[in-house]
Amino acid sequence: MDLKAHQDWLIDFYKGRNWYQYSSAIRINYLTEEVGELSRAVRALEIGRDHPGEQQTMASKQRNLEEELADVLDQVLILCGKYDVDPKDLLRFSEEKLKQRFQTPH
């Protein structure tokens, strides 16, 4: 599945659950929550978590990281849908900006 196909599926899924109608301001709150969960997943991988009852293997930590990255991506894709932004354009914008900013002239 490519990025746009996933975005289309995701929007349909959210609409079916009556989640899509939330404003972008609320959606940013969800994105912030997911970034916090991603931060915790990275912390668990990098320095661990000293939490009683939490016995995670490296594989389960990696799986959690992937899940949280996906959750962040989904929130970005929903915002793209709200503003009619093709997610492929984000990839192009990113490359162009970095090339313009950091490529040295020949």
PDB file of C-alpha atoms in Angstrom:
ATOM      1  CA  MET A   1       0.000   0.000   0.000  1.00  0.00           C
ATOM      2  CA  ASP A   2       1.324   3.427  -0.834  1.00  0.00           C
ATOM      3  CA  LEU A   3       0.989   6.565   1.246  1.00  0.00           C
ATOM      4  CA  LYS A   4      -1.981   8.044  -0.639  1.00  0.00           C
ATOM      5  CA  ALA A   5      -3.880   4.737  -0.632  1.00  0.00           C
ATOM      6  CA  HIS A   6      -3.355   4.473   3.119  1.00  0.00           C
ATOM      7  CA  GLN A   7      -4.501   8.063   3.600  1.00  0.00           C
ATOM      8  CA  ASP A   8      -7.693   7.361   1.621  1.00  0.00           C
ATOM      9  CA  TRP A   9      -8.352   4.192   3.640  1.00  0.00           C
ATOM     10  CA  LEU A  10      -7.629   6.009   6.905  1.00  0.00           C
ATOM     11  CA  ILE A  11      -9.996   8.891   6.137  1.00  0.00           C
ATOM     12  CA  ASP A  12     -12.768   6.447   5.236  1.00  0.00           C
ATOM     13  CA  PHE A  13     -12.103   4.541   8.467  1.00  0.00           C
ATOM     14  CA  TYR A  14     -12.190   7.725  10.550  1.00  0.00           C
ATOM     15  CA  LYS A  15     -15.382   8.882   8.842  1.00  0.00           C
ATOM     16  CA  GLY A  16     -16.971   5.500   9.545  1.00  0.00           C
ATOM     17  CA  ARG A  17     -16.166   5.891  13.258  1.00  0.00           C
ATOM     18  CA  ASN A  18     -17.321   9.548  13.317  1.00  0.00           C
ATOM     19  CA  TRP A  19     -13.812  10.689  14.177  1.00  0.00           C
ATOM     20  CA  TYR A  20     -13.041  12.697  11.051  1.00  0.00           C
ATOM     21  CA  GLN A  21     -15.327  15.621  11.858  1.00  0.00           C
ATOM     22  CA  TYR A  22     -13.143  16.806  14.749  1.00  0.00           C
ATOM     23  CA  SER A  23     -11.518  20.168  14.123  1.00  0.00           C
ATOM     24  CA  SER A  24      -7.875  20.493  13.230  1.00  0.00           C
ATOM     25  CA  ALA A  25      -7.233  22.102  16.624  1.00  0.00           C
ATOM     26  CA  ILE A  26      -8.478  18.913  18.295  1.00  0.00           C
ATOM     27  CA  ARG A  27      -6.542  16.809  15.776  1.00  0.00           C
ATOM     28  CA  ILE A  28      -3.336  18.648  16.785  1.00  0.00           C
ATOM     29  CA  ASN A  29      -4.018  17.567  20.365  1.00  0.00           C
ATOM     30  CA  TYR A  30      -4.206  13.956  19.193  1.00  0.00           C
ATOM     31  CA  LEU A  31      -0.964  14.409  17.265  1.00  0.00           C
ATOM     32  CA  THR A  32       0.709  15.846  20.355  1.00  0.00           C
ATOM     33  CA  GLU A  33      -0.495  12.886  22.419  1.00  0.00           C
ATOM     34  CA  GLU A  34       0.902  10.456  19.861  1.00  0.00           C
ATOM     35  CA  VAL A  35       4.248  12.292  19.773  1.00  0.00           C
ATOM     36  CA  GLY A  36       4.398  11.916  23.564  1.00  0.00           C
ATOM     37  CA  GLU A  37       3.793   8.181  23.227  1.00  0.00           C
ATOM     38  CA  LEU A  38       6.489   8.042  20.549  1.00  0.00           C
ATOM     39  CA  SER A  39       8.845   9.843  22.920  1.00  0.00           C
ATOM     40  CA  ARG A  40       8.192   7.214  25.580  1.00  0.00           C
ATOM     41  CA  ALA A  41       8.829   4.411  23.067  1.00  0.00           C
ATOM     42  CA  VAL A  42      12.161   5.957  22.041  1.00  0.00           C
ATOM     43  CA  ARG A  43      13.117   6.412  25.685  1.00  0.00           C
ATOM     44  CA  ALA A  44      12.352   2.748  26.383  1.00  0.00           C
ATOM     45  CA  LEU A  45      14.664   1.722  23.545  1.00  0.00           C
ATOM     46  CA  GLU A  46      17.453   4.159  24.323  1.00  0.00           C
ATOM     47  CA  ILE A  47      17.649   4.259  28.123  1.00  0.00           C
ATOM     48  CA  GLY A  48      14.941   1.893  29.309  1.00  0.00           C
ATOM     49  CA  ARG A  49      12.119   2.438  31.756  1.00  0.00           C
ATOM     50  CA  ASP A  50      12.437   1.615  35.424  1.00  0.00           C
ATOM     51  CA  HIS A  51       8.794   0.708  35.865  1.00  0.00           C
ATOM     52  CA  PRO A  52       7.643  -2.174  38.098  1.00  0.00           C
ATOM     53  CA  GLY A  53       5.695  -4.781  36.209  1.00  0.00           C
ATOM     54  CA  GLU A  54       6.884  -3.607  32.815  1.00  0.00           C
ATOM     55  CA  GLN A  55       8.991  -6.375  31.369  1.00  0.00           C
ATOM     56  CA  GLN A  56       9.615  -5.560  27.732  1.00  0.00           C
ATOM     57  CA  THR A  57      11.895  -7.384  25.363  1.00  0.00           C
ATOM     58  CA  MET A  58      13.894  -5.537  22.732  1.00  0.00           C
ATOM     59  CA  ALA A  59      11.498  -6.932  20.116  1.00  0.00           C
ATOM     60  CA  SER A  60       8.433  -5.638  21.976  1.00  0.00           C
ATOM     61  CA  LYS A  61      10.100  -2.228  22.410  1.00  0.00           C
ATOM     62  CA  GLN A  62      10.816  -2.118  18.676  1.00  0.00           C
ATOM     63  CA  ARG A  63       7.236  -3.125  17.899  1.00  0.00           C
ATOM     64  CA  ASN A  64       5.938  -0.372  20.197  1.00  0.00           C
ATOM     65  CA  LEU A  65       8.189   2.169  18.457  1.00  0.00           C
ATOM     66  CA  GLU A  66       6.788   1.148  15.074  1.00  0.00           C
ATOM     67  CA  GLU A  67       3.220   1.357  16.384  1.00  0.00           C
ATOM     68  CA  GLU A  68       3.766   4.866  17.753  1.00  0.00           C
ATOM     69  CA  LEU A  69       5.475   6.039  14.558  1.00  0.00           C
ATOM     70  CA  ALA A  70       2.444   4.759  12.642  1.00  0.00           C
ATOM     71  CA  ASP A  71       0.087   6.605  14.992  1.00  0.00           C
ATOM     72  CA  VAL A  72       1.978   9.874  14.440  1.00  0.00           C
ATOM     73  CA  LEU A  73       1.954   9.314  10.687  1.00  0.00           C
ATOM     74  CA  ASP A  74      -1.797   8.646  10.738  1.00  0.00           C
ATOM     75  CA  GLN A  75      -2.482  11.938  12.498  1.00  0.00           C
ATOM     76  CA  VAL A  76      -0.348  13.788   9.934  1.00  0.00           C
ATOM     77  CA  LEU A  77      -2.228  12.051   7.114  1.00  0.00           C
ATOM     78  CA  ILE A  78      -5.581  13.036   8.617  1.00  0.00           C
ATOM     79  CA  LEU A  79      -4.411  16.657   8.796  1.00  0.00           C
ATOM     80  CA  CYS A  80      -3.313  16.409   5.171  1.00  0.00           C
ATOM     81  CA  GLY A  81      -6.808  15.264   4.294  1.00  0.00           C
ATOM     82  CA  LYS A  82      -8.383  18.149   6.196  1.00  0.00           C
ATOM     83  CA  TYR A  83      -6.361  20.642   4.151  1.00  0.00           C
ATOM     84  CA  ASP A  84      -6.339  18.761   0.825  1.00  0.00           C
ATOM     85  CA  VAL A  85      -2.583  18.177   0.911  1.00  0.00           C
ATOM     86  CA  ASP A  86      -1.267  15.197  -1.026  1.00  0.00           C
ATOM     87  CA  PRO A  87       1.129  13.393   1.345  1.00  0.00           C
ATOM     88  CA  LYS A  88       3.487  12.755  -1.564  1.00  0.00           C
ATOM     89  CA  ASP A  89       3.935  16.523  -1.774  1.00  0.00           C
ATOM     90  CA  LEU A  90       5.276  16.473   1.797  1.00  0.00           C
ATOM     91  CA  LEU A  91       8.081  14.169   0.689  1.00  0.00           C
ATOM     92  CA  ARG A  92       8.913  16.453  -2.233  1.00  0.00           C
ATOM     93  CA  PHE A  93       8.741  19.595  -0.071  1.00  0.00           C
ATOM     94  CA  SER A  94      11.051  18.018   2.480  1.00  0.00           C
ATOM     95  CA  GLU A  95      13.649  17.041  -0.107  1.00  0.00           C
ATOM     96  CA  GLU A  96      13.522  20.390  -1.882  1.00  0.00           C
ATOM     97  CA  LYS A  97      13.842  22.372   1.342  1.00  0.00           C
ATOM     98  CA  LEU A  98      16.788  20.325   2.593  1.00  0.00           C
ATOM     99  CA  LYS A  99      18.546  20.409  -0.760  1.00  0.00           C
ATOM    100  CA  GLN A 100      18.126  24.175  -1.039  1.00  0.00           C
ATOM    101  CA  ARG A 101      19.209  24.759   2.536  1.00  0.00           C
ATOM    102  CA  PHE A 102      22.157  22.376   2.794  1.00  0.00           C
ATOM    103  CA  GLN A 103      23.524  21.504  -0.630  1.00  0.00           C
ATOM    104  CA  THR A 104      26.787  23.208  -1.306  1.00  0.00           C
ATOM    105  CA  PRO A 105      27.237  24.910  -4.684  1.00  0.00           C
ATOM    106  CA  HIS A 106      29.582  23.153  -7.091  1.00  0.00           C
TER     107      HIS A 106
END
